[in-house]
Amino acid sequence: MDIIVIGAGIAGITTAYCLHTAGHRVCVIEQQTTVAQKASFGHGGVILPTPFDTWFGPELSFSSWPAWLGGESTRIRLSQNLKNCSWTRRFFKKPNAEQCLTRYARLKPLIDLAAITLAEIETHYAFEFEQRSGILHLFRHASELKRIAPALLFLQQHEHPYQLLNAEECYRAEPSIPMHPPLAGGVFLPDDRSANCPLFAKQLKPVLEEAGVRFLLGRQVARIDPMLARVELEPQQNHFDSTLSHLANPTLESIIADAIVITAGAGSLPLLAQAGVRLPLQLMQLHTIIAPIASEERAPRLTMIDTVRQITMARFNNRLRIAGGLVSPRLTQIQAGLDHKLRQQTLNKVAHAVHDWLPGVTKLSTGSYWDGKRLLSPDGLPIVGATAHPRLWVNLAHGPVGWALACGAAKVLADQMTGRVSEIDEDTLRSLSPARF
Ligand SMILES: Cc1cc2nc3c(=O)[nH]c(=O)nc-3n(C[C@H](O)[C@H](O)[C@H](O)COP(=O)(O)OP(=O)(O)OC[C@H]3O[C@@H](n4cnc5c(N)ncnc54)[C@H](O)[C@@H]3O)c2cc1C
């Protein structure tokens, strides 16, 4: 089939890879001038979701409002949202241990498939994208550490390797953590990894181009017609990619194919609305600081996570990437951008995590500050599969684990579109399908 993939974030690029590998002709349309510049750029780096993640683990929210949401300002915005948003109520309803187990069990085959597919690509092309093993979750207070007992049980149930460390052992595992103020302990996941998501995407793009996948960069999809599998592009002056002449009509600026896949992250919402596909999606805004390592001797070896505040601190080459600071904006705020005060407060919280856990390691004043949106479904699972339109497919809403799941979700979608038997079970496929809503 001729397939148009809209969006070249990590979901789009891996979808293009899996579709091409399955024998399809693929054209990727991306509004930015290069790949992985939106949510995929802001990623925290952690590759595989573990049963320990807040997302899946019970008892990791430290108050009736999850503490990782941040401070007062965030809560105020959320409570305003709550008044009339059943989505928010469904999303923040704390799952019990059994529900968490079920949710994780549903996702496990996708996590495994993602790991296998990523490993295949990594090995086959000998990609180096700043992979690093070992993730350390840190807890400042004994009361926090106490409350993670169910999550540790969860790790045991899934035979996921971990070590519960006391403060002394944390300092030994990661000497960059200062001894003052004292910490209560940590959970070390030796086999879990972090890696640079946009770097991976940028390495995969030329491989795909060489194999014949078309990339239309700097072109925004204005409209889609799911019945005809046609996309119309925003006009662009002085530009026409002649390599696409067999697909594109230069007058109408439209492209027709056999099928369309939407992998446009936050940009999926208007496209879905045009197609009349109703999915209960919500945008969350996150913040990232990328700052140069100022002191090599004090730089961390491991990727560290402040689990209570849900802030990841990952070293990539000579930079520290600090990601977190979740805000749930109202639609008007999304359109207009977060107000300066709230953005600043949130970025300060992200910066505070570095002052707290890795003082002096980076020079934050010389860092670059970034915010971006990620798309979430109310049950926290991605949405992958066919829509009600036979020619329109989606691969989106991977929430906090889009980098981790990208290769698996792309493989699932490519198998479905090719009519192949999926490598993952029917229950998981149903849990990912747009039809579940
Ligand atoms: C701060 C932060 C930290 C994170 N940390 C982690 C982590 O540690 N581990 C993990 O696994 N995940 C993490 N995530 C989540 C992960 O980054 C996302 O789930 C993932 O990047 C989503 O990828 P995507 O391709 O769906 O979306 P995006 O990367 O947003 O890509 C969508 C693309 O579609 C394009 N587009 C949109 N509309 C149009 C249009 N109309 N026409 C053409 N192009 C269009 C956009 O320009 C964009 O390039 C994090 C996210 C954030 C924001």
Coordinates of C-alpha atoms and ligand atoms in Angstrom, one line a residue:
M1 CA 0.0 0.0 0.0
D2 CA 0.9 3.7 -0.3
I3 CA 0.7 5.0 3.2
I4 CA 0.9 8.6 4.5
V5 CA 2.3 9.0 8.0
I6 CA 1.4 12.4 9.5
G7 CA 4.0 13.5 12.1
A8 CA 7.7 12.6 12.4
G9 CA 8.1 12.4 16.2
I10 CA 9.3 9.1 17.6
A11 CA 5.9 7.5 16.9
G12 CA 5.9 8.6 13.3
I13 CA 9.4 7.6 12.5
T14 CA 9.1 4.2 14.0
T15 CA 5.8 3.7 12.3
A16 CA 7.4 4.6 9.0
Y17 CA 10.2 2.1 9.7
C18 CA 7.8 -0.8 10.6
L19 CA 5.5 0.0 7.6
H20 CA 8.4 0.1 5.2
T21 CA 9.9 -3.1 6.6
A22 CA 6.4 -4.7 6.1
G23 CA 6.7 -3.8 2.4
H24 CA 4.6 -0.6 2.1
R25 CA 5.5 2.6 0.3
V26 CA 5.6 5.3 2.9
C27 CA 5.5 9.1 2.8
V28 CA 6.1 11.0 6.1
I29 CA 4.8 14.5 6.4
E30 CA 6.2 16.7 9.1
Q31 CA 5.6 20.4 9.8
Q32 CA 9.0 20.9 11.4
T33 CA 12.1 21.1 9.3
T34 CA 13.5 18.0 11.0
V35 CA 12.3 15.0 12.9
A36 CA 11.5 14.6 16.7
Q37 CA 11.2 18.3 17.6
K38 CA 8.0 18.3 19.7
A39 CA 7.2 15.9 22.6
S40 CA 10.0 13.5 21.4
F41 CA 12.5 16.3 21.8
G42 CA 11.5 16.9 25.4
H43 CA 11.7 13.3 26.5
G44 CA 13.3 12.4 29.9
G45 CA 15.3 9.6 28.3
V46 CA 14.0 6.6 30.2
I47 CA 13.5 3.8 27.7
L48 CA 11.3 1.1 29.3
P49 CA 8.4 1.6 31.6
T50 CA 8.8 -0.6 34.6
P51 CA 6.1 -1.8 37.0
F52 CA 7.6 0.7 39.3
D53 CA 6.6 3.7 37.3
T54 CA 4.0 6.0 38.8
W55 CA 1.9 5.4 35.9
F56 CA 1.4 1.8 36.7
G57 CA 2.3 1.4 40.3
P58 CA -0.1 1.6 43.1
E59 CA 0.5 3.9 46.1
L60 CA 2.9 6.1 44.4
S61 CA 0.8 9.1 44.6
F62 CA 1.7 10.7 47.8
S63 CA -1.4 12.6 48.6
S64 CA -5.0 12.8 47.4
W65 CA -3.5 15.0 44.7
P66 CA -0.6 13.2 43.2
A67 CA 2.5 15.0 44.6
W68 CA 4.2 14.8 41.3
L69 CA 1.8 17.3 39.9
G70 CA 3.8 20.0 41.7
G71 CA 2.7 22.9 43.8
E72 CA -0.2 25.1 44.4
S73 CA -0.5 26.8 41.1
T74 CA -0.8 23.5 39.3
R75 CA -3.4 22.3 41.7
I76 CA -5.5 25.4 41.3
R77 CA -5.5 25.0 37.5
L78 CA -6.4 21.4 37.9
S79 CA -9.3 22.0 40.3
Q80 CA -10.7 24.5 37.8
N81 CA -10.5 21.8 35.2
L82 CA -12.1 19.2 37.5
K83 CA -15.3 21.1 37.9
N84 CA -16.5 20.1 34.5
C85 CA -14.1 17.5 33.1
S86 CA -15.0 13.9 33.6
W87 CA -11.8 13.1 31.7
T88 CA -9.8 14.5 34.5
R89 CA -11.8 12.6 37.1
R90 CA -11.3 9.4 35.3
F91 CA -7.6 10.1 34.8
F92 CA -6.8 11.0 38.4
K93 CA -9.0 8.3 40.0
K94 CA -6.4 6.4 41.9
P95 CA -6.3 2.8 40.7
N96 CA -6.1 0.1 43.3
A97 CA -3.4 -2.5 43.3
E98 CA -5.4 -5.0 41.3
Q99 CA -6.3 -2.5 38.6
C100 CA -2.6 -1.5 38.3
L101 CA -1.6 -5.2 38.0
T102 CA -4.2 -5.6 35.2
R103 CA -3.1 -2.5 33.4
Y104 CA 0.5 -3.4 33.6
A105 CA -0.2 -7.0 32.5
R106 CA -2.1 -5.6 29.4
L107 CA 0.9 -3.4 28.5
K108 CA 3.6 -5.9 29.2
P109 CA 3.5 -7.6 25.8
L110 CA 3.8 -4.2 24.2
I111 CA 6.7 -3.3 26.4
D112 CA 8.5 -6.6 25.5
L113 CA 7.8 -6.1 21.8
A114 CA 9.1 -2.5 22.0
A115 CA 12.3 -3.8 23.6
I116 CA 12.8 -6.5 21.0
T117 CA 12.1 -4.2 18.1
L118 CA 14.4 -1.4 19.4
A119 CA 17.1 -3.9 20.1
E120 CA 16.8 -5.2 16.5
I121 CA 17.2 -1.7 15.0
E122 CA 20.0 -0.8 17.5
T123 CA 22.0 -3.9 16.6
H124 CA 21.3 -4.0 12.9
Y125 CA 22.4 -0.4 12.3
A126 CA 24.9 -0.2 15.1
F127 CA 23.2 3.0 16.3
E128 CA 24.8 4.9 19.1
F129 CA 22.2 7.2 20.7
E130 CA 23.7 7.8 24.1
Q131 CA 22.4 4.7 25.7
R132 CA 23.1 4.3 29.5
S133 CA 22.1 1.5 31.9
G134 CA 20.9 1.9 35.4
I135 CA 18.1 4.0 36.8
L136 CA 18.0 5.1 40.4
H137 CA 14.7 6.3 42.0
L138 CA 15.4 8.5 45.0
F139 CA 13.4 9.3 48.1
R140 CA 14.3 12.0 50.5
H141 CA 12.0 11.0 53.4
A142 CA 11.5 7.7 55.2
S143 CA 7.7 8.1 55.0
E144 CA 8.0 8.2 51.2
L145 CA 10.1 5.1 51.1
K146 CA 7.6 3.3 53.4
R147 CA 4.8 4.0 50.9
I148 CA 6.4 2.3 48.0
A149 CA 6.1 -1.2 49.5
P150 CA 3.2 -2.1 47.2
A151 CA 5.2 -0.9 44.2
L152 CA 8.2 -3.1 45.2
L153 CA 5.8 -6.1 45.5
F154 CA 4.7 -5.2 42.0
L155 CA 8.3 -5.4 40.8
Q156 CA 8.7 -8.8 42.5
Q157 CA 5.5 -10.1 40.9
H158 CA 6.9 -9.2 37.5
E159 CA 10.4 -10.6 38.3
H160 CA 11.8 -7.2 37.4
P161 CA 15.3 -6.9 38.8
Y162 CA 15.7 -4.2 41.4
Q163 CA 17.6 -3.4 44.6
L164 CA 16.2 -1.5 47.5
L165 CA 19.1 0.7 48.7
N166 CA 19.6 2.5 52.0
A167 CA 21.2 6.0 52.0
E168 CA 24.8 4.7 52.3
E169 CA 24.2 2.4 49.3
C170 CA 22.7 5.2 47.2
Y171 CA 25.8 7.3 47.8
R172 CA 28.0 4.4 46.8
A173 CA 25.9 3.7 43.7
E174 CA 25.9 7.3 42.6
P175 CA 28.7 9.3 44.3
S176 CA 27.4 12.6 42.8
I177 CA 24.5 12.7 45.3
P178 CA 25.5 15.0 48.2
M179 CA 25.3 13.6 51.8
H180 CA 23.4 16.7 52.9
P181 CA 20.5 17.0 53.2
P182 CA 20.3 13.3 54.0
L183 CA 18.1 11.0 51.9
A184 CA 16.1 8.0 53.0
G185 CA 17.1 5.6 50.3
G186 CA 16.4 4.6 46.7
V187 CA 15.3 1.8 44.4
F188 CA 17.9 0.9 41.8
L189 CA 16.8 -0.7 38.5
P190 CA 20.1 -2.1 37.1
D191 CA 18.7 -3.3 33.7
D192 CA 16.7 -0.3 32.8
R193 CA 18.1 2.2 30.4
S194 CA 17.9 5.8 29.2
A195 CA 18.9 7.0 25.8
N196 CA 18.5 10.0 23.5
C197 CA 15.2 9.8 21.7
P198 CA 15.7 12.6 19.0
L199 CA 19.2 11.3 18.3
F200 CA 17.7 7.8 17.6
A201 CA 15.1 9.4 15.3
K202 CA 17.7 11.4 13.5
Q203 CA 19.8 8.3 12.9
L204 CA 16.8 6.3 11.6
K205 CA 15.6 9.0 9.2
P206 CA 18.5 8.7 6.7
V207 CA 18.3 4.9 6.8
L208 CA 14.6 5.2 5.9
E209 CA 15.3 7.8 3.1
E210 CA 18.0 5.5 1.6
A211 CA 15.5 2.7 1.7
G212 CA 12.9 4.8 -0.3
V213 CA 10.7 6.3 2.4
R214 CA 9.7 9.9 1.4
F215 CA 10.0 12.7 3.9
L216 CA 8.1 15.9 3.3
L217 CA 9.6 18.2 6.0
G218 CA 8.4 21.7 6.7
R219 CA 4.9 20.8 5.5
Q220 CA 1.9 21.0 7.6
V221 CA -1.2 18.9 7.0
A222 CA -4.1 21.3 6.9
R223 CA -6.9 18.8 6.2
I224 CA -7.5 15.1 5.8
D225 CA -10.1 13.3 3.9
P226 CA -10.3 9.8 5.4
M227 CA -12.6 8.4 2.8
L228 CA -10.2 9.1 0.0
A229 CA -7.1 8.8 2.1
R230 CA -6.2 12.3 0.9
V231 CA -4.2 15.0 2.8
E232 CA -4.1 18.6 1.9
L233 CA -1.0 20.6 2.8
E234 CA -0.8 24.2 4.0
P235 CA 0.5 26.2 1.1
Q236 CA 4.2 26.7 1.2
Q237 CA 5.9 29.4 -0.9
N238 CA 8.8 28.6 -3.2
H239 CA 8.8 25.0 -2.3
F240 CA 7.9 21.9 -4.2
D241 CA 9.7 18.6 -3.6
S242 CA 10.0 17.1 -7.0
T243 CA 10.9 13.7 -5.6
L244 CA 7.3 13.3 -4.7
S245 CA 5.9 14.1 -8.1
H246 CA 4.4 10.7 -8.4
L247 CA 2.4 11.3 -5.3
A248 CA 1.8 15.0 -5.0
N249 CA -0.3 17.3 -7.0
P250 CA 1.5 20.7 -7.0
T251 CA -1.7 22.7 -7.8
L252 CA -3.8 21.3 -5.1
E253 CA -1.0 20.6 -2.7
S254 CA -2.6 17.4 -1.9
I255 CA -1.4 13.8 -1.6
I256 CA -3.5 10.7 -2.1
A257 CA -2.6 7.3 -0.8
D258 CA -4.2 4.0 0.2
A259 CA -4.2 4.8 3.9
I260 CA -3.3 7.5 6.4
V261 CA -1.7 7.1 9.8
I262 CA -2.0 9.9 12.3
T263 CA 1.1 10.1 14.6
A264 CA 0.9 13.8 15.1
G265 CA 1.1 13.9 18.9
A266 CA -0.6 17.0 20.2
G267 CA -1.3 18.0 16.6
S268 CA -3.5 15.0 16.2
L269 CA -6.5 16.6 17.8
P270 CA -7.6 18.9 14.9
L271 CA -7.0 16.1 12.4
L272 CA -9.1 13.7 14.3
A273 CA -11.8 16.3 14.7
Q274 CA -11.9 16.9 11.0
A275 CA -12.3 13.2 10.4
G276 CA -15.1 13.0 13.0
V277 CA -13.1 10.5 15.1
R278 CA -13.9 11.2 18.7
L279 CA -11.3 10.0 21.2
P280 CA -11.2 11.2 24.9
L281 CA -7.7 12.7 24.7
Q282 CA -6.1 15.3 27.0
L283 CA -3.0 17.4 26.7
M284 CA -0.5 17.7 29.5
Q285 CA 2.3 20.2 29.4
L286 CA 5.8 19.2 30.5
H287 CA 9.0 21.0 31.0
T288 CA 12.6 20.2 30.3
I289 CA 15.9 21.9 31.0
I290 CA 19.0 20.9 29.1
A291 CA 22.1 22.3 30.8
P292 CA 25.8 21.6 30.2
I293 CA 27.7 19.6 32.8
A294 CA 29.8 22.1 34.7
S295 CA 31.8 19.7 36.8
E296 CA 32.8 16.4 35.3
E297 CA 34.0 15.0 38.6
R298 CA 30.5 15.5 40.1
A299 CA 28.5 14.4 37.0
P300 CA 26.1 11.5 37.6
R301 CA 26.8 8.1 36.2
L302 CA 23.2 6.9 36.6
T303 CA 19.9 8.3 35.4
M304 CA 18.2 9.5 38.5
I305 CA 14.5 10.0 39.2
D306 CA 13.0 12.1 42.0
T307 CA 10.0 9.8 42.2
V308 CA 7.8 12.0 44.4
R309 CA 8.2 15.0 42.1
Q310 CA 8.4 12.9 39.0
I311 CA 11.5 14.6 37.7
T312 CA 14.1 12.7 35.7
M313 CA 17.7 13.8 35.6
A314 CA 19.6 12.0 32.9
R315 CA 23.1 12.6 31.6
F316 CA 23.5 12.7 27.8
N317 CA 27.1 13.2 26.7
N318 CA 28.2 16.5 28.3
R319 CA 24.7 17.7 29.1
L320 CA 22.2 17.0 31.9
R321 CA 18.6 16.7 30.8
I322 CA 16.1 17.4 33.6
A323 CA 12.5 16.7 32.6
G324 CA 9.2 16.9 34.5
G325 CA 7.0 19.6 35.9
L326 CA 3.6 18.3 34.7
V327 CA 0.8 20.9 34.2
S328 CA -2.7 20.1 33.0
P329 CA -3.6 23.3 31.1
R330 CA -7.1 24.4 30.0
L331 CA -7.7 24.4 26.3
T332 CA -7.5 28.1 26.1
Q333 CA -4.1 28.0 27.8
I334 CA -2.9 25.4 25.4
Q335 CA -3.9 27.6 22.5
A336 CA -2.5 30.8 24.0
G337 CA 0.5 29.1 25.8
L338 CA 0.9 28.8 29.5
D339 CA 1.0 32.2 31.3
H340 CA 4.5 33.4 32.1
K341 CA 4.1 33.0 35.8
L342 CA 2.9 29.4 35.8
R343 CA 5.6 28.4 33.3
Q344 CA 8.3 30.1 35.4
Q345 CA 7.0 28.4 38.6
T346 CA 7.0 25.0 36.9
L347 CA 10.5 25.5 35.5
N348 CA 11.7 26.6 38.9
K349 CA 10.4 23.3 40.3
V350 CA 12.3 21.4 37.7
A351 CA 15.4 23.4 38.4
H352 CA 15.0 22.9 42.1
A353 CA 15.3 19.1 41.7
V354 CA 18.9 19.7 40.3
H355 CA 19.8 22.0 43.1
D356 CA 18.4 19.4 45.5
W357 CA 20.0 16.2 44.1
L358 CA 22.9 17.4 42.0
P359 CA 24.1 20.8 43.3
G360 CA 26.9 22.3 41.2
V361 CA 26.8 19.7 38.5
T362 CA 25.3 22.0 35.9
K363 CA 25.2 25.7 35.2
L364 CA 21.4 26.1 34.9
S365 CA 21.8 29.7 33.8
T366 CA 23.4 28.6 30.6
G367 CA 20.8 25.8 30.0
S368 CA 18.0 25.8 27.4
Y369 CA 14.5 25.8 28.7
W370 CA 11.8 23.9 26.8
D371 CA 8.2 23.0 27.3
G372 CA 6.0 20.7 25.2
K373 CA 2.8 18.8 25.3
R374 CA 2.1 15.1 25.4
L375 CA -1.1 13.5 24.6
L376 CA -2.9 11.2 27.1
S377 CA -5.8 8.8 27.1
P378 CA -7.9 8.5 30.3
D379 CA -6.9 4.9 30.9
G380 CA -3.2 5.8 30.4
L381 CA -2.7 3.3 27.6
P382 CA -1.7 4.3 24.0
I383 CA -4.2 4.3 21.2
V384 CA -3.0 2.2 18.3
G385 CA -5.0 0.7 15.5
A386 CA -7.9 1.2 13.0
T387 CA -10.5 4.0 13.4
A388 CA -14.0 3.7 12.2
H389 CA -12.7 4.9 8.8
P390 CA -11.2 1.9 7.0
R391 CA -8.4 4.0 5.6
L392 CA -7.5 6.0 8.7
W393 CA -5.3 4.6 11.4
V394 CA -3.8 6.1 14.6
N395 CA -0.7 5.6 16.8
L396 CA -0.8 8.2 19.5
A397 CA -1.4 9.1 23.2
H398 CA 1.6 7.2 24.6
G399 CA 1.6 9.6 27.6
P400 CA 4.8 9.5 29.6
V401 CA 6.3 6.4 27.9
G402 CA 6.2 7.3 24.2
W403 CA 9.9 6.8 23.7
A404 CA 9.8 3.6 25.5
L405 CA 6.8 2.1 23.6
A406 CA 7.4 3.6 20.2
C407 CA 9.0 0.6 18.5
G408 CA 6.4 -1.8 19.9
A409 CA 3.4 0.4 19.0
A410 CA 4.7 0.9 15.5
K411 CA 5.2 -2.9 15.0
V412 CA 1.6 -3.6 16.3
L413 CA 0.2 -1.0 13.8
A414 CA 2.3 -2.2 10.9
D415 CA 1.2 -5.8 11.5
Q416 CA -2.5 -4.8 11.7
M417 CA -2.3 -2.7 8.5
T418 CA -0.5 -5.5 6.7
G419 CA -3.0 -8.1 7.8
R420 CA -0.4 -10.1 9.7
V421 CA -1.1 -11.9 12.9
S422 CA 0.2 -9.7 15.7
E423 CA 2.9 -10.8 18.0
I424 CA 0.9 -9.7 21.0
D425 CA -2.2 -11.1 22.4
E426 CA -5.8 -10.2 21.6
D427 CA -6.5 -8.7 25.0
T428 CA -3.7 -6.3 24.7
L429 CA -4.7 -5.4 21.2
R430 CA -8.2 -4.6 22.4
S431 CA -6.8 -2.5 25.2
L432 CA -4.9 -0.4 22.7
S433 CA -7.6 -0.1 20.1
P434 CA -9.4 3.2 19.4
A435 CA -12.6 1.1 19.6
R436 CA -12.3 0.7 23.3
F437 CA -13.7 4.2 23.9
Ligands
LIG1 C1 9.2 16.5 29.3 C2 8.8 15.1 28.7 C3 9.5 14.0 29.3 C4 9.2 12.7 28.8 N1 9.9 11.6 29.3 C5 9.8 10.4 28.7 C6 10.6 9.3 29.1 O1 11.5 9.5 29.9 N2 10.4 8.1 28.5 C7 9.4 7.9 27.6 O2 9.3 6.8 27.1 N3 8.7 9.0 27.2 C8 8.8 10.2 27.7 N4 8.0 11.2 27.3 C9 6.9 11.0 26.4 C10 7.4 10.9 25.0 O3 8.4 11.9 24.8 C11 6.2 11.1 24.1 O4 5.2 10.1 24.5 C12 6.6 10.8 22.7 O5 7.7 11.6 22.3 C13 5.4 11.1 21.7 O6 5.9 11.0 20.4 P1 4.9 11.4 19.2 O7 5.7 11.1 18.0 O8 3.6 10.7 19.4 O9 4.7 12.9 19.4 P2 5.6 14.2 18.9 O10 7.0 13.9 19.3 O11 5.0 15.4 19.5 O12 5.5 14.1 17.4 C14 4.4 14.6 16.7 C15 4.9 15.2 15.4 O13 3.8 15.5 14.5 C16 4.0 16.8 13.9 N5 2.7 17.3 13.5 C17 1.7 17.7 14.3 N6 0.7 18.1 13.6 C18 1.1 18.1 12.3 C19 0.4 18.4 11.1 N7 -0.8 18.9 11.0 N8 1.2 18.3 9.9 C20 2.4 17.8 9.9 N9 3.1 17.5 11.1 C21 2.4 17.6 12.2 C22 4.7 17.6 15.0 O14 5.5 18.6 14.5 C23 5.6 16.5 15.7 O15 6.9 16.4 15.1 C24 8.3 12.5 27.8 C25 7.6 13.6 27.2 C26 7.9 14.9 27.7 C27 7.2 16.1 27.1

